[in-house]
mmCIF file with all atom_site columns, C-alpha atoms in Angstrom:
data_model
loop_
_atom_site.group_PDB
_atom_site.id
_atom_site.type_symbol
_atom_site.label_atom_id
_atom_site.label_alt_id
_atom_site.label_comp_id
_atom_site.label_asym_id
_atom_site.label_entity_id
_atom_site.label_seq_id
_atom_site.pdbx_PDB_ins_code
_atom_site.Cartn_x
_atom_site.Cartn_y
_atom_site.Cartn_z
_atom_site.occupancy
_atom_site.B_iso_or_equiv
_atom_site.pdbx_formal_charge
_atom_site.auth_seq_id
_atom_site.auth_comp_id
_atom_site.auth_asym_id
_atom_site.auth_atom_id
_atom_site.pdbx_PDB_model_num
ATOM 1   C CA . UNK A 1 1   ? -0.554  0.777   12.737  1.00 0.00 ? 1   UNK A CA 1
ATOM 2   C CA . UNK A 1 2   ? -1.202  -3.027  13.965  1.00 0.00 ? 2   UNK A CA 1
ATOM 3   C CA . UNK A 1 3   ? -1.180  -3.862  17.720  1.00 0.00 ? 3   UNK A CA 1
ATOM 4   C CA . UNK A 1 4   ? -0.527  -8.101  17.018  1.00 0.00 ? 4   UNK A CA 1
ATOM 5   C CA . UNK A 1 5   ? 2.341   -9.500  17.228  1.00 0.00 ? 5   UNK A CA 1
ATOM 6   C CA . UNK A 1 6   ? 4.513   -10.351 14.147  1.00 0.00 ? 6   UNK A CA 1
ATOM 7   C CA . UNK A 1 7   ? 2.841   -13.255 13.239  1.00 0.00 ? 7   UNK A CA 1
ATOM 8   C CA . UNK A 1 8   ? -0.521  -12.054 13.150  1.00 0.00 ? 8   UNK A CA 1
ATOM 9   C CA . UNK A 1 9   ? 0.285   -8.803  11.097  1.00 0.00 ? 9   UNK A CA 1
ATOM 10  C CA . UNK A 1 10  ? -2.681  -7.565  9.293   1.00 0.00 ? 10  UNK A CA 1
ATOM 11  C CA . UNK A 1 11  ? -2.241  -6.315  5.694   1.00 0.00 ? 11  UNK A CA 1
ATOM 12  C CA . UNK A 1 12  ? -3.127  -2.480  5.139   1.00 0.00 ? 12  UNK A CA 1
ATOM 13  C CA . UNK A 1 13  ? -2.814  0.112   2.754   1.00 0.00 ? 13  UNK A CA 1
ATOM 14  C CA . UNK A 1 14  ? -4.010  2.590   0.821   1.00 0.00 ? 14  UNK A CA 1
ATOM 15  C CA . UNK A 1 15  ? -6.060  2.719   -3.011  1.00 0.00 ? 15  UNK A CA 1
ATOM 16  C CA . UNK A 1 16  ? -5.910  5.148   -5.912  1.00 0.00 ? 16  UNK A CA 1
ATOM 17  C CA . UNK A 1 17  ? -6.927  4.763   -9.628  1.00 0.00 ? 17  UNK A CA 1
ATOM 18  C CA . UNK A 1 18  ? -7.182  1.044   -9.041  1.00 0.00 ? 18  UNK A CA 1
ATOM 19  C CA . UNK A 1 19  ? -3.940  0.396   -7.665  1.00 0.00 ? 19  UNK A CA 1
ATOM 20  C CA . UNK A 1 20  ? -3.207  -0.531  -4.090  1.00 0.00 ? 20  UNK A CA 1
ATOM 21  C CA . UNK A 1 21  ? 0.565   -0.162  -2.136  1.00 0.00 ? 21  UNK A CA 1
ATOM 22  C CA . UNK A 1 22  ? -0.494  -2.193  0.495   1.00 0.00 ? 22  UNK A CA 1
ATOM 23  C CA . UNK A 1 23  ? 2.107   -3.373  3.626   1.00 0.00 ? 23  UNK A CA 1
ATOM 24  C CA . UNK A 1 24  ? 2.025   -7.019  3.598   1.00 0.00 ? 24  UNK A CA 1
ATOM 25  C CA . UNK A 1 25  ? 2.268   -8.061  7.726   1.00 0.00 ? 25  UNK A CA 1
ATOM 26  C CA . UNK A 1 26  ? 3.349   -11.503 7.670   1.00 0.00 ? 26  UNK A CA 1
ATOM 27  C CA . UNK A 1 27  ? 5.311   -11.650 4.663   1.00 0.00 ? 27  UNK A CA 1
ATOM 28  C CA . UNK A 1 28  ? 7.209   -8.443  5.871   1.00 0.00 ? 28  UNK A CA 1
ATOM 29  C CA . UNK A 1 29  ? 6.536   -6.945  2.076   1.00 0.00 ? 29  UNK A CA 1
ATOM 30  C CA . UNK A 1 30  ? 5.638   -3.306  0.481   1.00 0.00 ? 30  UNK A CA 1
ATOM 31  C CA . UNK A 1 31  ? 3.391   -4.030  -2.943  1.00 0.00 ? 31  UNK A CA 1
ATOM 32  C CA . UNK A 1 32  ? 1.865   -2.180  -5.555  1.00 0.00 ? 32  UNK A CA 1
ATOM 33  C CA . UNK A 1 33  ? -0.820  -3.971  -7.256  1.00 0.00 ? 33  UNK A CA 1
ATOM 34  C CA . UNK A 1 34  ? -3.609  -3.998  -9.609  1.00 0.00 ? 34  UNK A CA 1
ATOM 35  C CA . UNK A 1 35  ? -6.589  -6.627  -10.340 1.00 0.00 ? 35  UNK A CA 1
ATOM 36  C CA . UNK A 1 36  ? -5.155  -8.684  -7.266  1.00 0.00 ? 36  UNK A CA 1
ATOM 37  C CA . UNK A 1 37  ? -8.657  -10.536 -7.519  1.00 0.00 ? 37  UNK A CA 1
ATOM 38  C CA . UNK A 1 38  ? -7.230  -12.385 -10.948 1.00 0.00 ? 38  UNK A CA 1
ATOM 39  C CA . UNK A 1 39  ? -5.339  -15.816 -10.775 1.00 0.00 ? 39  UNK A CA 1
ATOM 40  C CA . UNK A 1 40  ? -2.347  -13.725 -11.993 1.00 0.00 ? 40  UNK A CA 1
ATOM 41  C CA . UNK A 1 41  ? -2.405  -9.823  -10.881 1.00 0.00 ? 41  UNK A CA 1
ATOM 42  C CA . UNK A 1 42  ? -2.130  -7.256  -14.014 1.00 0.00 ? 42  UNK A CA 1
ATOM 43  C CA . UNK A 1 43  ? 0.259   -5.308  -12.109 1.00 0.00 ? 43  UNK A CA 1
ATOM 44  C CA . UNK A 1 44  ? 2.242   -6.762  -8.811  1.00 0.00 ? 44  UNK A CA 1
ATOM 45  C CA . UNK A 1 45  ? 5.883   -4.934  -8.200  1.00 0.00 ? 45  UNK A CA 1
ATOM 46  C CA . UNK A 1 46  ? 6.771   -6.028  -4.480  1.00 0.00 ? 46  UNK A CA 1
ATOM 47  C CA . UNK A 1 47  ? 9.799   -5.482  -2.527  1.00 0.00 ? 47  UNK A CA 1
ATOM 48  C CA . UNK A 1 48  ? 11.103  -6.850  1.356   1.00 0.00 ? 48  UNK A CA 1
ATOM 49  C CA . UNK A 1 49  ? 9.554   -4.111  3.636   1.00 0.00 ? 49  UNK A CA 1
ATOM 50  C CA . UNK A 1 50  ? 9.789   -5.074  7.070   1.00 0.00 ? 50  UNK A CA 1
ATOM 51  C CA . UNK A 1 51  ? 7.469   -3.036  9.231   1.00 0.00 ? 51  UNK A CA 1
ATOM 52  C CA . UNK A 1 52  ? 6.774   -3.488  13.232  1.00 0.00 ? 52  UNK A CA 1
ATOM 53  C CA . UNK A 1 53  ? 3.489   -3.761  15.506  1.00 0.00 ? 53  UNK A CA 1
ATOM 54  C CA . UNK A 1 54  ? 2.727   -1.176  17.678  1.00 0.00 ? 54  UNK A CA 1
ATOM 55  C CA . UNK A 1 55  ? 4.626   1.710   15.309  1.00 0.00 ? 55  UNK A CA 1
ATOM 56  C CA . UNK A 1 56  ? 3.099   3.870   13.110  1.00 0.00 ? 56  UNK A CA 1
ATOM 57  C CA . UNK A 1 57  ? 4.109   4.514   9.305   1.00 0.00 ? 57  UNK A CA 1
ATOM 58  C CA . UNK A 1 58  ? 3.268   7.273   6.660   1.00 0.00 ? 58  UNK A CA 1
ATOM 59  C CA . UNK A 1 59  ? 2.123   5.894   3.525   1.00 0.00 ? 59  UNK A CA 1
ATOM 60  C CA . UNK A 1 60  ? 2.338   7.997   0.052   1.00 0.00 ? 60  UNK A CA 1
ATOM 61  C CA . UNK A 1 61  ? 1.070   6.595   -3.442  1.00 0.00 ? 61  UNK A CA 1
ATOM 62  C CA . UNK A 1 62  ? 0.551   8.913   -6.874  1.00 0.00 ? 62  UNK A CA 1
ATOM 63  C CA . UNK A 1 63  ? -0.176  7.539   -9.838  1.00 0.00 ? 63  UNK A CA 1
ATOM 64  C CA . UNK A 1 64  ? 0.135   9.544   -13.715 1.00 0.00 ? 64  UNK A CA 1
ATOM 65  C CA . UNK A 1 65  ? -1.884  7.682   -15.840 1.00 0.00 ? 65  UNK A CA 1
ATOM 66  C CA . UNK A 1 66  ? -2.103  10.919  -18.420 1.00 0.00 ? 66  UNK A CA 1
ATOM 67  C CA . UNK A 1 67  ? -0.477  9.067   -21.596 1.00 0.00 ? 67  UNK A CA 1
ATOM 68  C CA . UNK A 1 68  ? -0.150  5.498   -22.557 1.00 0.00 ? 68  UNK A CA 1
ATOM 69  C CA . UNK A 1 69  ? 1.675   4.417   -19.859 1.00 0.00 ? 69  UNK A CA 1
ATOM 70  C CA . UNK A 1 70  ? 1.051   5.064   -16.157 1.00 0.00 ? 70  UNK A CA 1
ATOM 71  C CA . UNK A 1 71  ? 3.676   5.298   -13.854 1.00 0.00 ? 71  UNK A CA 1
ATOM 72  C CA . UNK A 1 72  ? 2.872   4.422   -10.081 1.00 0.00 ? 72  UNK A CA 1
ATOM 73  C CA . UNK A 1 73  ? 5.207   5.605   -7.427  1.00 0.00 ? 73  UNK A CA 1
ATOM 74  C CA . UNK A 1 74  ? 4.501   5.121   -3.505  1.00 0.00 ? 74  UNK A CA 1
ATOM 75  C CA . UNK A 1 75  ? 6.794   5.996   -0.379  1.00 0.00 ? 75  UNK A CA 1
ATOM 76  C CA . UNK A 1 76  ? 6.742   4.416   3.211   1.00 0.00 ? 76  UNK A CA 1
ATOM 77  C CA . UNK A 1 77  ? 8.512   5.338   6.083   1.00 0.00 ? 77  UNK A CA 1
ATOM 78  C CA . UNK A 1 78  ? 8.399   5.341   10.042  1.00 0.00 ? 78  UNK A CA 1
ATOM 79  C CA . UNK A 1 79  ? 6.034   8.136   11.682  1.00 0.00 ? 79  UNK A CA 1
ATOM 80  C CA . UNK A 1 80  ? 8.125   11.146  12.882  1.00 0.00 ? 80  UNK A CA 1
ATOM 81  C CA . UNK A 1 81  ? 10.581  10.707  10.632  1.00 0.00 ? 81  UNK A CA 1
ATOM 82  C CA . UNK A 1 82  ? 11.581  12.792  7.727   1.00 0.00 ? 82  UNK A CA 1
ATOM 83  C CA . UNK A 1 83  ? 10.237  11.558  3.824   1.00 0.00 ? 83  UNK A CA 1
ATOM 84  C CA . UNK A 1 84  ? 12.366  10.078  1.956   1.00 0.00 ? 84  UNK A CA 1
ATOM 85  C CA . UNK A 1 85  ? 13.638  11.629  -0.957  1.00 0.00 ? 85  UNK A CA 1
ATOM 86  C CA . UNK A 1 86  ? 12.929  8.907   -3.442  1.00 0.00 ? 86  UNK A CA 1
ATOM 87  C CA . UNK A 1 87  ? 10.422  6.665   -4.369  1.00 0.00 ? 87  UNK A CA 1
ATOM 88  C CA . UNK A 1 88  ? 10.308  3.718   -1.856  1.00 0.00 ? 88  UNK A CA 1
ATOM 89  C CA . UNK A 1 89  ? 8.625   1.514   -4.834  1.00 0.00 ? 89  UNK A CA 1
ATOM 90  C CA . UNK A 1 90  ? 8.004   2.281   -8.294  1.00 0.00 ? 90  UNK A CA 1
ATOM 91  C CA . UNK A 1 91  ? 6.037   -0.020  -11.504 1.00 0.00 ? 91  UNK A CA 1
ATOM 92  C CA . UNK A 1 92  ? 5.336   1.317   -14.993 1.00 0.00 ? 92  UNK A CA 1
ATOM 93  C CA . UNK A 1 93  ? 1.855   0.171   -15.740 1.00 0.00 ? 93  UNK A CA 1
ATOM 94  C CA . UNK A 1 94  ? 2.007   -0.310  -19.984 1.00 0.00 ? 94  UNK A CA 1
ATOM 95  C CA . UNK A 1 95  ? -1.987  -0.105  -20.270 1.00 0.00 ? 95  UNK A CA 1
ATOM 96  C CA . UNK A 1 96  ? -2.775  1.980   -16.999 1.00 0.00 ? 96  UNK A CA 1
ATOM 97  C CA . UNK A 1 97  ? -5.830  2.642   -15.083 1.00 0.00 ? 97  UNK A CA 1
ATOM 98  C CA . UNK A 1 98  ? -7.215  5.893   -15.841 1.00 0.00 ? 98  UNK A CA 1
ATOM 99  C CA . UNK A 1 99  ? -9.741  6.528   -12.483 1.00 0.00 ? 99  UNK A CA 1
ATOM 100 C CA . UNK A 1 100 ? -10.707 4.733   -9.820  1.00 0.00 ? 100 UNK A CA 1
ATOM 101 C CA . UNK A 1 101 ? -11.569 6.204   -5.977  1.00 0.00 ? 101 UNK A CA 1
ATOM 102 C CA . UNK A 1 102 ? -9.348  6.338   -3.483  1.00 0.00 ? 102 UNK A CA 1
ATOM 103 C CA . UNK A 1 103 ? -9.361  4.171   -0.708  1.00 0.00 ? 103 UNK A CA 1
ATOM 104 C CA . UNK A 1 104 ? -7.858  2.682   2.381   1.00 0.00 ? 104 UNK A CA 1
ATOM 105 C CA . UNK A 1 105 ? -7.457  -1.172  2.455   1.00 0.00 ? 105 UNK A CA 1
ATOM 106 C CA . UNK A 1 106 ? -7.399  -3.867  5.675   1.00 0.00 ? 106 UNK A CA 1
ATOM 107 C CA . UNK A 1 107 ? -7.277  -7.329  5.619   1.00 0.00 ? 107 UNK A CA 1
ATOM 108 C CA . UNK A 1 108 ? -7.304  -8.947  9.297   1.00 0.00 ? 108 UNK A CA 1
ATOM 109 C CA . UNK A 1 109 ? -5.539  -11.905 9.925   1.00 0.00 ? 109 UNK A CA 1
ATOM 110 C CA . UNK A 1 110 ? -6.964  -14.613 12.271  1.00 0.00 ? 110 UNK A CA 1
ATOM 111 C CA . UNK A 1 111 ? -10.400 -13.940 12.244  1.00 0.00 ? 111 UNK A CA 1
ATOM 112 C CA . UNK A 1 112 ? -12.073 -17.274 13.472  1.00 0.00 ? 112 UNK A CA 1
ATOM 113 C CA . UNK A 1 113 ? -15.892 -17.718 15.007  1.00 0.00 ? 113 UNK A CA 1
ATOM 114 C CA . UNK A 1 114 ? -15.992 -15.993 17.792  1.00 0.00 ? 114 UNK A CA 1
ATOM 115 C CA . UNK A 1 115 ? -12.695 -14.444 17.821  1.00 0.00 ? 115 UNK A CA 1
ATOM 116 C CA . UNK A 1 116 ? -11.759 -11.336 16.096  1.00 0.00 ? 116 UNK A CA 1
ATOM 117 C CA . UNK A 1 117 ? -8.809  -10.785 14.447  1.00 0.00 ? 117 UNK A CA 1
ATOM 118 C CA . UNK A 1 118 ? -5.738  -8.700  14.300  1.00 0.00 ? 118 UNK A CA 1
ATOM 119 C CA . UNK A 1 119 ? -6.492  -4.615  15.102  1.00 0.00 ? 119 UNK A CA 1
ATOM 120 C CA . UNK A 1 120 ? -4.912  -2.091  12.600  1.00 0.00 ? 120 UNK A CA 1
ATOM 121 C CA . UNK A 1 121 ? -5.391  1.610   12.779  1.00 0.00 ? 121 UNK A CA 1
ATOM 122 C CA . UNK A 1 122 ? -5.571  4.750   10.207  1.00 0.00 ? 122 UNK A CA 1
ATOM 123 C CA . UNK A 1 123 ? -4.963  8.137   11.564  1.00 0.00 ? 123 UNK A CA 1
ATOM 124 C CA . UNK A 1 124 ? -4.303  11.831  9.723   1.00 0.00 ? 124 UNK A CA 1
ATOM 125 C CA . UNK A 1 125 ? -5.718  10.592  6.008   1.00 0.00 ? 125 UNK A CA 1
ATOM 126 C CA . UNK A 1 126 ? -5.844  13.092  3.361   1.00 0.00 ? 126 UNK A CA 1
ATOM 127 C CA . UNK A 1 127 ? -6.020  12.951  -0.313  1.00 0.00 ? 127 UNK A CA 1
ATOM 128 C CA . UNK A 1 128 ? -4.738  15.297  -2.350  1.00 0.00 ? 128 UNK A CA 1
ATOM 129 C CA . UNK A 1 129 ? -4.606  16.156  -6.350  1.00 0.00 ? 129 UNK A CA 1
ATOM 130 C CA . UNK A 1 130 ? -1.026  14.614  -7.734  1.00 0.00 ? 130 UNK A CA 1
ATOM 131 C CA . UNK A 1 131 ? 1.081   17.570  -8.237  1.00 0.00 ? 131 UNK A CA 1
ATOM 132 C CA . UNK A 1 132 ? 2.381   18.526  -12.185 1.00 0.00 ? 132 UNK A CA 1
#
């Protein structure tokens, strides 16, 4: 969850086996991505998302990187609400990553000296084995 208003929406999200589905605040997008660090990203499937401040939203990502190609699914949908049935996003990675930790991910917009930036909160996190 972000507290700002819309156009100060952090970006946030959540890491596994080198892949990130992160919620893109300003640009109102849902993303998976790999090797975002690159001048062109390995791996970037992105979709229009729009998300609010001050609401909370359940994030899901699972990636099978078992045989030559991984396949990378995530789900996002409001708090309190049920889960959807299917994916929300989905990219076929042809030369996946096979490990990598997972993690959560923030970027704060409008961080200037002596100001800080936008908030954005994590709450109930658990990782869990993906399921055969």
């Amino acid at each position: 969850m972000c507290t700002d208003a819309p156009a100060k929406m952090p970006d946030m999200g959540v890491l596994a086996n080198r892949y990130s589905l992160v919620l893109d605040g300003n640009k109102q997008e849902l993303r998976i991505i790999s090797w975002e660090s690159s001048p062109h990203a390995r791996v970037d499937q992105t979709i229009p998302w729009p998300w609010k401040p001050g609401e909370w939203y359940t994030l899901k990502l699972t990636v099978d990187a078992r045989g030559e190609k991984g396949h990378i699914r995530a789900k996002a949908w409001p708090r309190g609400t049920s889960e959807p049935k299917e994916w929300t996003i989905e990219v076929e990675d042809p030369v996946p990553n096979h490990e990598g930790s997972p993690a959560l991910y923030g970027y704060s917009i409008g961080i200037i000296e002596n100001k800080t930036g936008s908030d954005l909160y994590y709450d109930n996190v658990s990782v869990t084995a993906n399921k055969e």
